[in-house]
Short mmCIF file of C-alpha atoms in Angstrom, two decimals:
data_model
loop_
_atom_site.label_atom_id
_atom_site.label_comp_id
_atom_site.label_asym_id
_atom_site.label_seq_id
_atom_site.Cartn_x
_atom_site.Cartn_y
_atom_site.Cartn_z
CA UNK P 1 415.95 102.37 97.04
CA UNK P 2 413.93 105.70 96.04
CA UNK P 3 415.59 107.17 93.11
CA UNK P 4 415.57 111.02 93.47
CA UNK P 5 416.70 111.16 89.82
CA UNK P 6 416.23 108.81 86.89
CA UNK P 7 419.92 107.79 86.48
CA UNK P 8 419.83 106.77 89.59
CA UNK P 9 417.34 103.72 88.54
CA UNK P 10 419.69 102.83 86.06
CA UNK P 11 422.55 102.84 88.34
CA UNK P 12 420.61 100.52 90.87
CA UNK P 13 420.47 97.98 88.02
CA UNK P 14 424.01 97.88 87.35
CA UNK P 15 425.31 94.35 86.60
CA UNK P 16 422.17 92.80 86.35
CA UNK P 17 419.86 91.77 84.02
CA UNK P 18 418.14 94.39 81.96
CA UNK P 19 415.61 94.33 78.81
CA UNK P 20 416.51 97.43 76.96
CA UNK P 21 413.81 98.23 73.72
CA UNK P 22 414.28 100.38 70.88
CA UNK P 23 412.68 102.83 68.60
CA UNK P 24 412.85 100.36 65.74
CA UNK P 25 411.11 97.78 67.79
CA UNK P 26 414.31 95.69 68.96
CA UNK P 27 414.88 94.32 71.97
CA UNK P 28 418.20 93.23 73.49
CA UNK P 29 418.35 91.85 76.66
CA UNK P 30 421.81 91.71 78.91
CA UNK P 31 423.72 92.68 81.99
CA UNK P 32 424.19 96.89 82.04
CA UNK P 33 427.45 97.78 82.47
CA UNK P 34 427.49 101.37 81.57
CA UNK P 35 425.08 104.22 80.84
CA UNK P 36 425.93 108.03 80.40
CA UNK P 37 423.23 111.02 80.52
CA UNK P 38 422.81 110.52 77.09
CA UNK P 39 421.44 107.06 78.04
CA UNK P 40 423.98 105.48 76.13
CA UNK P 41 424.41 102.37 77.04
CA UNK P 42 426.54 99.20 77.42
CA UNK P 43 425.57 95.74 77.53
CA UNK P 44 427.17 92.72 78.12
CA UNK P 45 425.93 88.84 77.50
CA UNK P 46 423.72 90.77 74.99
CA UNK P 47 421.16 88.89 73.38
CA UNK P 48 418.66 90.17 70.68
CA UNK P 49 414.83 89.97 70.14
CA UNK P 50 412.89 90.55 67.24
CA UNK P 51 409.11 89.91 67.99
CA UNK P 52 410.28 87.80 71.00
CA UNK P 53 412.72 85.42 69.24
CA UNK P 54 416.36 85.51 69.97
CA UNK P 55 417.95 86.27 66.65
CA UNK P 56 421.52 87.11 67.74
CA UNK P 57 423.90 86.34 70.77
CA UNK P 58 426.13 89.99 70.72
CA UNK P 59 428.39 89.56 73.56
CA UNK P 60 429.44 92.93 74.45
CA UNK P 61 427.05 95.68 73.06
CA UNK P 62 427.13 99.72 72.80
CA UNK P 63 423.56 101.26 71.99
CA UNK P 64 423.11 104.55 71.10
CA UNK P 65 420.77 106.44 73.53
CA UNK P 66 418.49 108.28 70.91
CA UNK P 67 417.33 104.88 69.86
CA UNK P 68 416.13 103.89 73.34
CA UNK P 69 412.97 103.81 74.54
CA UNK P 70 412.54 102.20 78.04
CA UNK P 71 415.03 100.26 80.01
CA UNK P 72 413.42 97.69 82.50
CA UNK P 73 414.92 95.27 84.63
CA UNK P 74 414.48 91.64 82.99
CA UNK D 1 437.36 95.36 81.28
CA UNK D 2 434.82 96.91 83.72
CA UNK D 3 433.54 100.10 81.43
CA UNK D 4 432.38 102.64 83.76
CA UNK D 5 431.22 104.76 81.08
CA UNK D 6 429.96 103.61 77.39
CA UNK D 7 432.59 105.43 75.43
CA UNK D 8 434.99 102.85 77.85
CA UNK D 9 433.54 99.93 75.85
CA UNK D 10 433.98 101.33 72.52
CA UNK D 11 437.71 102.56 73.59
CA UNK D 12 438.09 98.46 74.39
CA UNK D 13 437.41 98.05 70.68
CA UNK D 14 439.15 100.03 68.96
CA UNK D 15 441.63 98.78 66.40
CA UNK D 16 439.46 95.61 66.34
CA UNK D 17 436.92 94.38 64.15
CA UNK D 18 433.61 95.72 64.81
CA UNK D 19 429.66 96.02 63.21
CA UNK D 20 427.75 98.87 63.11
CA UNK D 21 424.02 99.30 62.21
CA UNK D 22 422.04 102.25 61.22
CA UNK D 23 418.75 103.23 61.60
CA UNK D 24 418.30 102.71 57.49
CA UNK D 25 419.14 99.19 58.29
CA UNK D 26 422.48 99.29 57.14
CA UNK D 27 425.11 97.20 58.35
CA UNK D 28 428.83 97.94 58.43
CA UNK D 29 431.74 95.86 59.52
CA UNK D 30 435.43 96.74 60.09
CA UNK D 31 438.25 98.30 62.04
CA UNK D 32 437.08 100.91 64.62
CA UNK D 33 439.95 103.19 64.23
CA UNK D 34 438.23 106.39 65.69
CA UNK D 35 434.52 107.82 67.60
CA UNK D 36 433.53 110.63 69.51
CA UNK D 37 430.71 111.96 71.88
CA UNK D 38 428.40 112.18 69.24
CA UNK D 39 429.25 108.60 67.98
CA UNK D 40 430.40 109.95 64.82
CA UNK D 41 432.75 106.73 63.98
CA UNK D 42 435.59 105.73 61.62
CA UNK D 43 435.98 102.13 60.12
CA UNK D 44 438.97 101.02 58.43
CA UNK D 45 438.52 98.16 55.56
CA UNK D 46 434.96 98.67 55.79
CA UNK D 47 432.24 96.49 54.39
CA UNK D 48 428.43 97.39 53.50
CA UNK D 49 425.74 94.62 53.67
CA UNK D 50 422.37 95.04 52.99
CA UNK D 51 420.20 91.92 54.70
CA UNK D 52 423.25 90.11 55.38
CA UNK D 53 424.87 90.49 52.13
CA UNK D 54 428.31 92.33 51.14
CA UNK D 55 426.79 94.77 48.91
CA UNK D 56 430.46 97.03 48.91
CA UNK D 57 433.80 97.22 49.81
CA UNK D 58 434.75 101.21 51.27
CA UNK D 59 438.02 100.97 52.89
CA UNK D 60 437.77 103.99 55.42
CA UNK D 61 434.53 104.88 56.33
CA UNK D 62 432.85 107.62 57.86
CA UNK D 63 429.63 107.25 59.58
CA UNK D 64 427.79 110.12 61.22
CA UNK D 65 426.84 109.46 65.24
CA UNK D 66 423.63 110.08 64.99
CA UNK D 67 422.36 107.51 62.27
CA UNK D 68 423.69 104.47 64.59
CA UNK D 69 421.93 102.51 66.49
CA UNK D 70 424.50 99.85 68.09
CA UNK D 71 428.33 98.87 67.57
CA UNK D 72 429.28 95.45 68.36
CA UNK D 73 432.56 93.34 68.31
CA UNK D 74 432.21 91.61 64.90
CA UNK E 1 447.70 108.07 59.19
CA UNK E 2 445.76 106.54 62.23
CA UNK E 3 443.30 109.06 63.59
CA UNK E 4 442.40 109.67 66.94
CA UNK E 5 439.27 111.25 66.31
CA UNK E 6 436.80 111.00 63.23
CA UNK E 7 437.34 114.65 61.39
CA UNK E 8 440.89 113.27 61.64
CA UNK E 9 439.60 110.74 59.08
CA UNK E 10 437.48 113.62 57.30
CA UNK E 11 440.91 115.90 57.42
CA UNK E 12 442.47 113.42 55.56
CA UNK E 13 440.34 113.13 52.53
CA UNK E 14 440.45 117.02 52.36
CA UNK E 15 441.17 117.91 48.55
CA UNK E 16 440.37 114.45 47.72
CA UNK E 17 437.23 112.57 45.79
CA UNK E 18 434.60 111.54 48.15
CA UNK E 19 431.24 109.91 47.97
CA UNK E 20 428.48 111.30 50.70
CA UNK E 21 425.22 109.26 50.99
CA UNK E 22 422.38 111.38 52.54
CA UNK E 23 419.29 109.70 54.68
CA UNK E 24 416.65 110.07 51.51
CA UNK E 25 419.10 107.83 49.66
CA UNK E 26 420.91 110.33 47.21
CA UNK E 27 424.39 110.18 46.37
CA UNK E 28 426.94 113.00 46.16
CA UNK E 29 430.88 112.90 44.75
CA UNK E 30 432.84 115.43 44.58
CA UNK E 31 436.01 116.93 45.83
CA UNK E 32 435.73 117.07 49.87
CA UNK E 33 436.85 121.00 50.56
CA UNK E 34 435.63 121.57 54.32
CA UNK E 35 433.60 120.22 57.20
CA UNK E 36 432.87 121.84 60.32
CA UNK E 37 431.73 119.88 63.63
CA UNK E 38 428.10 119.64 62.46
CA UNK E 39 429.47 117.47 59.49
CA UNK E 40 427.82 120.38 57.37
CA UNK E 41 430.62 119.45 53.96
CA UNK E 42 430.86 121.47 51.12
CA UNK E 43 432.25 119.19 47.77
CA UNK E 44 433.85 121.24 44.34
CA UNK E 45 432.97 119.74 41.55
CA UNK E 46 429.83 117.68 42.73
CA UNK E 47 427.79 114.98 41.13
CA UNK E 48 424.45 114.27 42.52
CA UNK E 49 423.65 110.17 41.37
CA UNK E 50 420.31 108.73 42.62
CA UNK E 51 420.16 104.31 42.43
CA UNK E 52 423.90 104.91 40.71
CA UNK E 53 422.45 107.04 37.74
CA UNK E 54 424.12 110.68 37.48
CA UNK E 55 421.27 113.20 37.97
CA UNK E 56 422.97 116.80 38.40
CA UNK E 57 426.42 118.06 37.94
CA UNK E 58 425.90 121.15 40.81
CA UNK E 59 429.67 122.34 40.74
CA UNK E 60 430.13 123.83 44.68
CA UNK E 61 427.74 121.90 47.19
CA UNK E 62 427.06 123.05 50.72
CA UNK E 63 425.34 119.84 52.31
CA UNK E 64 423.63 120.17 55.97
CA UNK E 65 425.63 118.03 58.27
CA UNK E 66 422.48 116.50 60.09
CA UNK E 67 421.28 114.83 56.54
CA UNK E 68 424.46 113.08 55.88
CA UNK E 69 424.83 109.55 56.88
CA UNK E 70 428.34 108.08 55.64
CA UNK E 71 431.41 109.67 53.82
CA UNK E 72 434.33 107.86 52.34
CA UNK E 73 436.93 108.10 49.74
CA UNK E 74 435.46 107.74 46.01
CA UNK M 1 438.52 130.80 46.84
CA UNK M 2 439.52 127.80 48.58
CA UNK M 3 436.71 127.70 51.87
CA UNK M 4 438.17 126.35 55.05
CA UNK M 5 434.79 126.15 56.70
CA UNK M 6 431.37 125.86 55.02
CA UNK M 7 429.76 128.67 55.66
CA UNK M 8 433.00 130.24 53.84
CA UNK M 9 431.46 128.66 51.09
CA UNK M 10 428.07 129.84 51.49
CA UNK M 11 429.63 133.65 52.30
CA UNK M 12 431.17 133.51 48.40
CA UNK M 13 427.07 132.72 47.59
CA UNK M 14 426.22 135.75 49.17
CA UNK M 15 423.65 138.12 46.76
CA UNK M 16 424.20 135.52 43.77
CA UNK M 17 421.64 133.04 43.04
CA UNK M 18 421.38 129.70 44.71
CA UNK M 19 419.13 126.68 44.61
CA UNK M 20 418.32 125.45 48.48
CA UNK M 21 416.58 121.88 48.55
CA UNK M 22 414.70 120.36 51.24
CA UNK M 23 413.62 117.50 53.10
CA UNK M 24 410.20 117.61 51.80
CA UNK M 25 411.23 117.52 48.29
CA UNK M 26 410.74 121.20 47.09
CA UNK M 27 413.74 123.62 45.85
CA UNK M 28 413.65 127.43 46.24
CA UNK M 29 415.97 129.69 43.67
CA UNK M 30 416.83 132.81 44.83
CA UNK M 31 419.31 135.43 45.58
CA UNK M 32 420.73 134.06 49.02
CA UNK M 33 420.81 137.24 51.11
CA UNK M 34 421.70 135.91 54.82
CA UNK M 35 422.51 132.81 56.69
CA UNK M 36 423.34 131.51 60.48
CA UNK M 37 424.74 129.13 61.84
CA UNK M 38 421.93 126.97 62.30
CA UNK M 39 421.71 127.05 57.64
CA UNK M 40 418.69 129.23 58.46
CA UNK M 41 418.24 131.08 55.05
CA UNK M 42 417.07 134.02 53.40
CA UNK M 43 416.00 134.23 49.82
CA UNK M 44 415.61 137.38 48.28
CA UNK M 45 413.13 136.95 44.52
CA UNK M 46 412.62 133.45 45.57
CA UNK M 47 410.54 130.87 43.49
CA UNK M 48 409.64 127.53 44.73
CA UNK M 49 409.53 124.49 42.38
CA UNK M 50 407.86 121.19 42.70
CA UNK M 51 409.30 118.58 40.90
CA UNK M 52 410.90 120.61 38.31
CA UNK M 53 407.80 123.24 38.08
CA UNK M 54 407.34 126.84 39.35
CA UNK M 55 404.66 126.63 41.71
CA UNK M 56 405.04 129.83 43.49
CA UNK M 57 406.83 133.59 43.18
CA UNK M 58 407.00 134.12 47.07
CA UNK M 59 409.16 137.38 47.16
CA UNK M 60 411.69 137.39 50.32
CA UNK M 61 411.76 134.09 52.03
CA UNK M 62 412.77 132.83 55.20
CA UNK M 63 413.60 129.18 55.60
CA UNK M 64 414.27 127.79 58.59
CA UNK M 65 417.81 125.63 58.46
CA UNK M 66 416.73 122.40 60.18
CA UNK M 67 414.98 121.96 56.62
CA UNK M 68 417.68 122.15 53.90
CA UNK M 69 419.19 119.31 52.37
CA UNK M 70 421.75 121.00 49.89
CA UNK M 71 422.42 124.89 48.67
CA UNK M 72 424.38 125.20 45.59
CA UNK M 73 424.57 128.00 43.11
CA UNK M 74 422.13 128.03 40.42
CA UNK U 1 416.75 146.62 54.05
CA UNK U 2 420.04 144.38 53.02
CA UNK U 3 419.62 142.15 56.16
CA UNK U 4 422.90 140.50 57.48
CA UNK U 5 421.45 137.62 59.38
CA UNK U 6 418.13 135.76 58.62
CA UNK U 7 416.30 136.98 61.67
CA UNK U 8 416.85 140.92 60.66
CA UNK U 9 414.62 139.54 57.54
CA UNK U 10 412.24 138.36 60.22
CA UNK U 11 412.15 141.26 62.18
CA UNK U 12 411.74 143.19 58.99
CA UNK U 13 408.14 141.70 58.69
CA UNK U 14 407.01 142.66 62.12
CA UNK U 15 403.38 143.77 62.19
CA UNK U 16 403.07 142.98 58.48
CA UNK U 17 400.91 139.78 57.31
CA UNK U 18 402.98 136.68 56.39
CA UNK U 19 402.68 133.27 55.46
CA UNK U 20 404.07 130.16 57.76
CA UNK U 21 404.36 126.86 56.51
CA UNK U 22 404.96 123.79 58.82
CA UNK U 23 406.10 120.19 58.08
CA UNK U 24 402.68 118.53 58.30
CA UNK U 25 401.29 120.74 55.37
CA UNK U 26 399.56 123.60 56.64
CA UNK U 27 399.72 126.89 56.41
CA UNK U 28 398.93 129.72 58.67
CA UNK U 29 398.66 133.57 57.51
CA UNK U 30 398.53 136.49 60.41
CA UNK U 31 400.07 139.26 61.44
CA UNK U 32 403.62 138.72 62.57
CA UNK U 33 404.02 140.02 66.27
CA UNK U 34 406.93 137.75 67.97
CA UNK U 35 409.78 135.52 67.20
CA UNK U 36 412.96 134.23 68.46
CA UNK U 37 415.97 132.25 67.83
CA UNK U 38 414.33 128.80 68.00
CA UNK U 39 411.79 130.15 65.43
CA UNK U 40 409.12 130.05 67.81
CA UNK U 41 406.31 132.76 66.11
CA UNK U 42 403.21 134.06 66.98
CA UNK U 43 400.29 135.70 64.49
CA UNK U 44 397.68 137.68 65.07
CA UNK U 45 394.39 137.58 63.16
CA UNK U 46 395.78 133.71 62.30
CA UNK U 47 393.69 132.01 59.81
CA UNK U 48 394.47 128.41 58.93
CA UNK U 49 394.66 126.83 55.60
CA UNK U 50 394.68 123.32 54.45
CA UNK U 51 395.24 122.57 50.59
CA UNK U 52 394.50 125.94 50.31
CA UNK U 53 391.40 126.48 51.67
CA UNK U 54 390.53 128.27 55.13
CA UNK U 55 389.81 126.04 57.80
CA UNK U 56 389.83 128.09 60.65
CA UNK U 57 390.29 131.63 61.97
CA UNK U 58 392.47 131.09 65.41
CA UNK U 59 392.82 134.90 66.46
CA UNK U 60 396.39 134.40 68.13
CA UNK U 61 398.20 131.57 67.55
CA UNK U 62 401.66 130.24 68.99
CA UNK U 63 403.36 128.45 66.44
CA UNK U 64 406.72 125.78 67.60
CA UNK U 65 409.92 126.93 65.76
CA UNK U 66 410.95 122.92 64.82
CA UNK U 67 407.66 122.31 62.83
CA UNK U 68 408.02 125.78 60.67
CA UNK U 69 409.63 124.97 56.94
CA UNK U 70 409.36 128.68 55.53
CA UNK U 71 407.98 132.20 56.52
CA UNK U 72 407.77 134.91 53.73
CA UNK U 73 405.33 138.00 53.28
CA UNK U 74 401.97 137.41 52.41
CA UNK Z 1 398.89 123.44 94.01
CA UNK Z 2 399.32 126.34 91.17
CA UNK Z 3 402.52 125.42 89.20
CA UNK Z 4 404.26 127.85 88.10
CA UNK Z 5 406.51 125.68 86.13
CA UNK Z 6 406.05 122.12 84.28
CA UNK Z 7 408.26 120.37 86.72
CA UNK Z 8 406.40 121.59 89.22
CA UNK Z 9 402.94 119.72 88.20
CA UNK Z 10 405.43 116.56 87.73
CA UNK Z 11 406.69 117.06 91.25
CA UNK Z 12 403.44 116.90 93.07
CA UNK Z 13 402.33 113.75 90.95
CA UNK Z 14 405.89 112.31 92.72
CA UNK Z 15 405.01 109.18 94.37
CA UNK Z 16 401.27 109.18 92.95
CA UNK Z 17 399.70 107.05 89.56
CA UNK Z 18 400.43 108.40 86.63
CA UNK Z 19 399.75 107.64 82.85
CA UNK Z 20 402.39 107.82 80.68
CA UNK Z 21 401.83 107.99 76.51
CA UNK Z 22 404.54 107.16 74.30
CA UNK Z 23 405.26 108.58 70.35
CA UNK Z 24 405.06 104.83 69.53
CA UNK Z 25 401.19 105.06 70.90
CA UNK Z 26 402.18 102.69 73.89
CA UNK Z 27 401.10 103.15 77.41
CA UNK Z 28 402.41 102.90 80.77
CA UNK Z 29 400.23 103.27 84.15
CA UNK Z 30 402.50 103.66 87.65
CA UNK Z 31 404.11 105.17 90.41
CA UNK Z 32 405.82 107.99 89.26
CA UNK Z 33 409.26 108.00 91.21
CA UNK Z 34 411.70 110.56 89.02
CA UNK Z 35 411.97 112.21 86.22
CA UNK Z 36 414.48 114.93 85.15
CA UNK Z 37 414.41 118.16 82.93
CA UNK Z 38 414.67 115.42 79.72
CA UNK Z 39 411.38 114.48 81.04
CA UNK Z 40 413.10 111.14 81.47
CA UNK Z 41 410.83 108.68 83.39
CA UNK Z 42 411.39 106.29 85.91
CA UNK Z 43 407.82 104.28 87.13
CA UNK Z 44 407.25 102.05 89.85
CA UNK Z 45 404.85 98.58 89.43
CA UNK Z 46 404.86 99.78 85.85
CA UNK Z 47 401.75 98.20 83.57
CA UNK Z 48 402.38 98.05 79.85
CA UNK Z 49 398.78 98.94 77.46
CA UNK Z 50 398.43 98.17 74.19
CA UNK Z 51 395.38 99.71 72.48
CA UNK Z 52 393.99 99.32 76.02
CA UNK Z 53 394.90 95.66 76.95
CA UNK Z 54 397.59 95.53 79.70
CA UNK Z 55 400.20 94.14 77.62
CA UNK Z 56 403.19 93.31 80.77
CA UNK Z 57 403.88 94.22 84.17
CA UNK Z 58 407.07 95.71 84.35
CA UNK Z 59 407.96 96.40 88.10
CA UNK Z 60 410.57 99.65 87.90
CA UNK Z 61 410.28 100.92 84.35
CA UNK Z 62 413.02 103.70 83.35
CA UNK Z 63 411.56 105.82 80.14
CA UNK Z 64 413.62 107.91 77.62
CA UNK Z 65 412.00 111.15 78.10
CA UNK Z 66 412.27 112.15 74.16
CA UNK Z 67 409.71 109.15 72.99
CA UNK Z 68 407.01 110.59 75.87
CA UNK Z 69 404.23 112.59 74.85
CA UNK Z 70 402.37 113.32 78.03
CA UNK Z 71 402.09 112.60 81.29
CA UNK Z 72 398.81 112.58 83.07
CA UNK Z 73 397.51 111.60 86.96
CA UNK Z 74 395.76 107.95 86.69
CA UNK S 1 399.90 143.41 74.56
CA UNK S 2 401.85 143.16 72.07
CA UNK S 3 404.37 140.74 72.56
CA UNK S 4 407.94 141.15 72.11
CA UNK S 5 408.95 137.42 72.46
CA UNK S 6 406.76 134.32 72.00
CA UNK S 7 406.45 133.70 75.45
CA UNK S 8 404.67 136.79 76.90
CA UNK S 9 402.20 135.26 74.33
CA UNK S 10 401.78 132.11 76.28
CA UNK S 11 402.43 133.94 79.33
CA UNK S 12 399.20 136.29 78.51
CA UNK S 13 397.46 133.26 77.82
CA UNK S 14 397.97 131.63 81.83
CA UNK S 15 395.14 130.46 83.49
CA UNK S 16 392.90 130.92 80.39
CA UNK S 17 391.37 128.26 78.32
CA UNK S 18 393.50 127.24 75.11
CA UNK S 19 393.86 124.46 72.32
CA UNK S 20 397.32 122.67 71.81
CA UNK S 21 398.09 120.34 69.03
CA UNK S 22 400.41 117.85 68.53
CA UNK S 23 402.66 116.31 66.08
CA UNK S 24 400.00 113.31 66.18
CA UNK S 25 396.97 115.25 65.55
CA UNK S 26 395.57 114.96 68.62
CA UNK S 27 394.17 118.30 70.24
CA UNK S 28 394.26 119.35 74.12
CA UNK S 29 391.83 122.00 75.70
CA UNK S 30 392.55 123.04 78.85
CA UNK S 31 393.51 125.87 81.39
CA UNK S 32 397.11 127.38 80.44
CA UNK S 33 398.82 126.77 83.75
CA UNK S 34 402.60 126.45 83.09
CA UNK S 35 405.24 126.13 80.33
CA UNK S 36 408.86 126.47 80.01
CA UNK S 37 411.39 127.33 77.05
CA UNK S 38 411.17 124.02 75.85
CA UNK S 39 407.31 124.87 75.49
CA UNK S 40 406.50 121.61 77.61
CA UNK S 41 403.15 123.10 79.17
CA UNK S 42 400.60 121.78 81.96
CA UNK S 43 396.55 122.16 81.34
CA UNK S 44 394.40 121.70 83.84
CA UNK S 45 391.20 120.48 83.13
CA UNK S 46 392.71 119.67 79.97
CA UNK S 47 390.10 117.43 77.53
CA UNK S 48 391.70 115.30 74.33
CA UNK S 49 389.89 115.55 71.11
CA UNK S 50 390.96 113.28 68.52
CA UNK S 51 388.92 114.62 65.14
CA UNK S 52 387.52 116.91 67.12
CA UNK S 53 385.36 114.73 69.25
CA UNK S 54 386.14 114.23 73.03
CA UNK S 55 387.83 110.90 73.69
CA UNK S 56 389.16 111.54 77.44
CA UNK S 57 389.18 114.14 80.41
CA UNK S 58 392.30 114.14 81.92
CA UNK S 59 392.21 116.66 84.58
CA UNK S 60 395.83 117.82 85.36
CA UNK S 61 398.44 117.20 82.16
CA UNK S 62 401.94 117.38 81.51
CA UNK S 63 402.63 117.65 77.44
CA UNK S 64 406.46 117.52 76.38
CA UNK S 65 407.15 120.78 74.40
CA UNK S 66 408.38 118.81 71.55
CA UNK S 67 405.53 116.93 70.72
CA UNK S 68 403.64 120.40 70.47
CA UNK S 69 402.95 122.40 66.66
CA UNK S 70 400.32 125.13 68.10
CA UNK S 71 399.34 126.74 70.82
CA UNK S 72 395.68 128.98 70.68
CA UNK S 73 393.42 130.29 72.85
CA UNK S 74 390.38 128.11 72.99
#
């Protein structure tokens, strides 16, 4: 796929497996299941990294766009 | 649930027990009773901890959207 | 009440004490009189506390919605 | 006056004397001559004060809103 | 002039010498020759100042709205 | 090409290297496949620097335009 | 010219040399070849100083508007 637009890169990886990092240095990785122009965006399986370690399991997970800073496919 | 749209996932939660972090590092747990597009959120029987521990005890709570950086089922 | 929509919540403490916690950590109480979209609040009667110490009594206080970070019932 | 909306309240603060605070820590005192929606601010006899201390007699003053903490009378 | 929104102060100082001050400290004096609503400014005959002291003469300078704290007559 | 607007010079780096620098000082090399008026980013075969040092590949690499400072032809 | 809007500033500055500066402190020379409201502007030939001493030619470069304080002619 060639995305015209960047939403449509995010809407190829629907339902899979996505690393999503944050401002504050987080990283949660999970399947996307939502995302709004915003870049809101809903995970689900989510688990959370802090300097590589898991330190959470979050199931189902809502992040605030503003925080994001690249979503990558994991 | 399949949420098409983020907001979707946080509608799924509401009137159930959630946490919410801010970018201070602040977490919150308690009923999501209300949000909007901006993420602006209400808790009922809300609880403050600080690094894990129950620093207070709010009842309803309003947090402003953009200060939040995920919401979770609790 | 059960509100649909946070300034529900915010409508509901209208006339009432509230406490207001700001992003540099200060501390306002007062007497909640209005709120627009922004969250921009004005309190009656307002008490400015920094680490829980009372600082300034400031009587009518127009705080700037975007510096706000929680507001709940005193 | 009871204010429905803030800027009500700031409207009832017109050409009296107000104390504007802001996110770097300094407070003007002035006569508060005009206001927008955005909080942008003008000061009419304005001094500004660093921790406590006149530093400055800067006349008319224009501050832009994204800037101000709190306004309250002085 | 009584002015009835902030920018009539603004416009008030147009082709008179002001002061701008910006978030990260400086200071820039010149000739006040454009504005609009975001605050976006230009000077003329800029000079720059850092702690006070003249660090450069910029002739005219466009100055970003979001990094200007105040703007008064110099 | 002479752009006449920003999105132009984007536009005819489409499909060509680019370097992308991040607020956070990080750095991304690759194909440059979309962006949008956010300046939101998605990159192809995407390399990850670090002070230099590639860092991780990243294949497809969607970036929140609001943490990019610029965007330059590799 | 005397500019009635910050723009036919820039826009009397295209295809001349100018400095822009960023939030970061880094500084850009290059030919004024495009901006928009948002100020996000294009150099070409554009050369980064960091403390004033060259560290990169970049040729062509996109800068997001706001990561920009000032814009100068060079």
């Amino acid at each position: 796929m060639d995305p015209a637009r960047p939403l449509d890169a995010l809407n190829a990886a629907r339902n899979k497996k996505v690393i999503v990092e944050l401002k504050n240095g987080r990283q949660y990785t999970g399947t996307l299941k939502a995302f709004d122009i915003h870049i809101n965006t809903v995970l689900d399986d989510a688990e959370e990294r802090v300097e590589g370690e898991i330190t959470r399991k979050l199931g189902t997970l809502f992040i605030r766009g503003d925080t994001i800073i690249i979503i990558s496919p994991a």
